Amino acid sequence: MSRLRMLTANGAGREELKKIMESINMKNSKEKKLKGRKLQRISKKIVETLGNIPVINIGKNISAKNILKNLSHPI
């Protein structure tokens, strides 16, 4: 079972997280890669939203579309 599925089973803030990712996706509509500071800010938002539970493995470069795709995966 993936971490995301465990989190949603525990009722963690999935909708809030999706909103964050959708807003990121809007800002990065040209499929830019997220790097450095920007990536740190995004991962910080995710951690704040879920109360220090990492949801997805954030590598050095990951597109907002891929993050969103992971979140919107049906349970």
N, CA, C and O of each residue as an XYZ file, in Angstrom:
300
protein
N       0.849     -1.192      0.000
C       0.000      0.000      0.000
C       0.886      1.244      0.000
O       1.827      1.345      0.787
N       0.578      2.185     -0.885
C       1.413      3.380     -0.994
C       1.186      4.299      0.195
O       0.183      4.198      0.901
N       2.145      5.202      0.398
C       2.009      6.162      1.500
C       0.768      7.005      1.331
O       0.063      7.285      2.300
N       0.495      7.417      0.089
C      -0.669      8.264     -0.160
C      -1.950      7.536      0.211
O      -2.847      8.122      0.816
N      -2.038      6.271     -0.147
C      -3.244      5.509      0.190
C      -3.388      5.359      1.699
O      -4.494      5.427      2.234
N      -2.262      5.155      2.380
C      -2.328      5.052      3.840
C      -2.797      6.373      4.438
O      -3.599      6.390      5.371
N      -2.291      7.481      3.894
C      -2.667      8.795      4.406
C      -4.145      9.061      4.186
O      -4.832      9.560      5.077
N      -4.638      8.726      2.988
C      -6.044      8.990      2.722
C      -6.912      8.066      3.566
O      -8.009      8.447      3.973
N      -6.433      6.863      3.829
C      -7.168      5.955      4.707
C      -7.231      6.534      6.121
O      -8.196      6.309      6.852
N      -6.190      7.280      6.495
C      -6.177      7.919      7.808
C      -6.870      9.277      7.796
O      -6.915      9.963      8.817
N      -7.408      9.660      6.651
C      -8.169     10.906      6.560
C      -7.307     12.157      6.551
O      -7.773     13.221      6.960
N      -6.059     12.061      6.094
C      -5.200     13.252      6.024
C      -5.710     14.187      4.932
O      -6.495     13.773      4.078
N      -5.268     15.449      4.956
C      -5.836     16.500      4.103
C      -5.552     16.367      2.627
O      -4.789     17.155      2.069
N      -6.148     15.388      1.989
C      -5.880     15.122      0.574
C      -6.394     16.252     -0.327
O      -5.713     16.655     -1.269
N      -7.591     16.758     -0.034
C      -8.164     17.814     -0.877
C      -7.307     19.075     -0.818
O      -7.064     19.716     -1.841
N      -6.849     19.426      0.383
C      -5.977     20.590      0.523
C      -4.721     20.409     -0.300
O      -4.268     21.329     -0.981
N      -4.165     19.210     -0.228
C      -2.939     18.908     -0.941
C      -3.156     18.998     -2.450
O      -2.304     19.512     -3.175
N      -4.302     18.495     -2.919
C      -4.599     18.573     -4.350
C      -4.700     20.024     -4.803
O      -4.242     20.370     -5.892
N      -5.307     20.886     -3.956
C      -5.422     22.305     -4.305
C      -4.044     22.936     -4.452
O      -3.799     23.704     -5.383
N      -3.143     22.604     -3.524
C      -1.773     23.126     -3.608
C      -1.137     22.695     -4.912
O      -0.538     23.505     -5.619
N      -1.272     21.402     -5.231
C      -0.641     20.882     -6.433
C      -1.259     21.475     -7.698
O      -0.557     21.720     -8.679
N      -2.576     21.706     -7.674
C      -3.218     22.297     -8.843
C      -2.729     23.718     -9.055
O      -2.519     24.139    -10.192
N      -2.544     24.468     -7.961
C      -2.044     25.834     -8.109
C      -0.607     25.820     -8.624
O      -0.222     26.682     -9.413
N       0.186     24.845     -8.181
C       1.553     24.705     -8.682
C       1.504     24.382    -10.168
O       2.274     24.927    -10.959
N       0.589     23.490    -10.538
C       0.466     23.076    -11.932
C       0.102     24.257    -12.830
O       0.587     24.353    -13.958
N      -0.758     25.163    -12.328
C      -1.139     26.344    -13.100
C       0.080     27.234    -13.345
O       0.266     27.755    -14.445
N       0.894     27.401    -12.325
C       2.063     28.268    -12.434
C       3.125     27.658    -13.346
O       3.920     28.378    -13.950
N       3.135     26.350    -13.441
C       4.142     25.655    -14.242
C       3.505     24.988    -15.455
O       3.785     23.828    -15.759
N       2.649     25.733    -16.140
C       1.880     25.136    -17.222
C       2.743     24.679    -18.389
O       2.298     23.856    -19.189
N       3.968     25.190    -18.506
C       4.819     24.784    -19.621
C       5.701     23.598    -19.251
O       6.737     23.374    -19.878
N       5.300     22.844    -18.246
C       6.035     21.644    -17.809
C       7.491     21.950    -17.457
O       8.411     21.226    -17.836
N       7.668     23.056    -16.713
C       9.011     23.360    -16.241
C       9.364     22.366    -15.152
O       8.485     21.839    -14.470
N      10.629     22.116    -14.998
C      11.058     21.273    -13.892
C      11.200     22.156    -12.651
O      11.647     23.300    -12.737
N      10.818     21.617    -11.517
C      10.937     22.360    -10.275
C      12.284     22.052     -9.645
O      12.640     20.889     -9.451
N      13.017     23.085     -9.335
C      14.356     22.875     -8.796
C      14.599     23.745     -7.572
O      13.915     24.745     -7.353
N      15.569     23.351     -6.794
C      16.121     24.182     -5.724
C      15.108     24.749     -4.759
O      14.308     24.021     -4.171
N      15.154     26.060     -4.606
C      14.319     26.771     -3.628
C      12.832     26.502     -3.819
O      12.096     26.270     -2.860
N      12.407     26.539     -5.078
C      10.990     26.353     -5.382
C      10.519     24.989     -4.890
O       9.445     24.861     -4.301
N      11.342     23.974     -5.141
C      11.025     22.619     -4.716
C      10.965     22.526     -3.193
O      10.108     21.837     -2.640
N      11.875     23.217     -2.527
C      11.871     23.223     -1.061
C      10.592     23.848     -0.528
O       9.999     23.346      0.427
N      10.164     24.959     -1.152
C       8.939     25.622     -0.703
C       7.732     24.714     -0.879
O       6.866     24.636     -0.007
N       7.684     24.029     -2.020
C       6.557     23.142     -2.300
C       6.532     21.986     -1.300
O       5.482     21.654     -0.749
N       7.705     21.375     -1.071
C       7.733     20.250     -0.143
C       7.392     20.724      1.267
O       6.788     19.982      2.041
N       7.777     21.962      1.606
C       7.439     22.514      2.920
C       5.921     22.670      3.050
O       5.346     22.357      4.092
N       5.272     23.159      1.976
C       3.810     23.303      1.978
C       3.134     21.955      2.180
O       2.169     21.833      2.936
N       3.657     20.942      1.489
C       3.076     19.602      1.599
C       3.198     19.109      3.037
O       2.244     18.575      3.602
N       4.374     19.292      3.620
C       4.610     18.842      4.988
C       3.705     19.582      5.966
O       3.146     18.977      6.880
N       3.560     20.909      5.771
C       2.687     21.686      6.656
C       1.241     21.216      6.540
O       0.530     21.112      7.540
N       0.817     20.937      5.323
C      -0.565     20.522      5.092
C      -0.869     19.200      5.792
O      -1.945     19.015      6.360
N       0.083     18.299      5.742
C      -0.177     16.965      6.279
C       0.420     16.734      7.669
O       0.359     15.622      8.194
N       0.993     17.773      8.259
C       1.536     17.614      9.606
C       2.744     16.699      9.652
O       2.747     15.689     10.356
N       3.773     17.061      8.896
C       5.056     16.350      8.919
C       5.021     14.914      8.414
O       5.881     14.112      8.778
N       4.039     14.578      7.582
C       4.026     13.238      6.988
C       4.390     13.390      5.524
O       3.624     13.992      4.772
N       5.537     12.865      5.084
C       5.876     12.997      3.669
C       4.930     12.163      2.813
O       4.661     11.007      3.137
N       4.431     12.731      1.739
C       3.434     12.054      0.927
C       4.070     11.369     -0.264
O       3.773     10.215     -0.574
N       4.952     12.102     -0.927
C       5.574     11.555     -2.114
C       7.065     11.762     -2.006
O       7.522     12.679     -1.323
N       7.816     10.931     -2.664
C       9.259     11.121     -2.682
C       9.575     12.225     -3.671
O       9.316     12.090     -4.867
N      10.132     13.312     -3.175
C      10.474     14.417     -4.058
C      11.942     14.292     -4.417
O      12.820     14.436     -3.567
N      12.191     14.021     -5.687
C      13.566     13.890     -6.151
C      14.150     15.251     -6.453
O      13.584     16.272     -6.061
N      15.276     15.278     -7.145
C      15.899     16.556     -7.477
C      15.045     17.338     -8.466
O      14.858     18.545     -8.313
N      14.535     16.662     -9.466
C      13.681     17.314    -10.464
C      12.409     16.500    -10.635
O      12.450     15.310    -10.944
N      11.284     17.161    -10.429
C      10.011     16.468    -10.660
C       9.005     17.494    -11.164
O       8.944     18.608    -10.644
N       8.229     17.134    -12.155
C       7.287     18.103    -12.714
C       6.017     18.138    -11.865
O       5.632     17.142    -11.254
N       5.386     19.294    -11.841
C       4.155     19.464    -11.074
C       3.076     18.506    -11.581
O       2.256     18.021    -10.802
N       3.080     18.240    -12.878
C       2.087     17.334    -13.459
C       2.225     15.932    -12.862
O       1.226     15.282    -12.554
N       3.478     15.469    -12.700
C       3.692     14.146    -12.117
C       3.261     14.090    -10.659
O       2.697     13.093    -10.209
N       3.531     15.171     -9.919
C       3.104     15.207     -8.519
C       1.585     15.111     -8.463
O       1.028     14.331     -7.690
N       0.924     15.912     -9.291
C      -0.537     15.941     -9.302
C      -1.105     14.591     -9.713
O      -2.111     14.138     -9.167
N      -0.450     13.950    -10.681
C      -0.905     12.637    -11.151
C      -0.846     11.626    -10.000
O      -1.753     10.808     -9.844
N       0.218     11.685     -9.199
C       0.334     10.787     -8.049
C      -0.778     11.019     -7.046
O      -1.291     10.077     -6.443
N      -1.149     12.285     -6.869
C      -2.169     12.606     -5.875
C      -3.557     12.223     -6.341
O      -4.390     11.800     -5.539
N      -3.815     12.369     -7.644
C      -5.173     12.149     -8.118
C      -5.428     10.687     -8.492
O      -6.468     10.355     -9.060
N      -4.470      9.822     -8.167
C      -4.634      8.389     -8.440
C      -5.822      7.847     -7.637
O      -5.893      8.082     -6.430
N      -6.744      7.135     -8.265
C      -7.929      6.649     -7.534
C      -7.557      5.626     -6.459
O      -6.623      4.838     -6.610
N      -8.308      5.670     -5.393
C      -8.037      4.731     -4.287
C      -8.774      3.433     -4.553
O      -8.690      2.501     -3.754
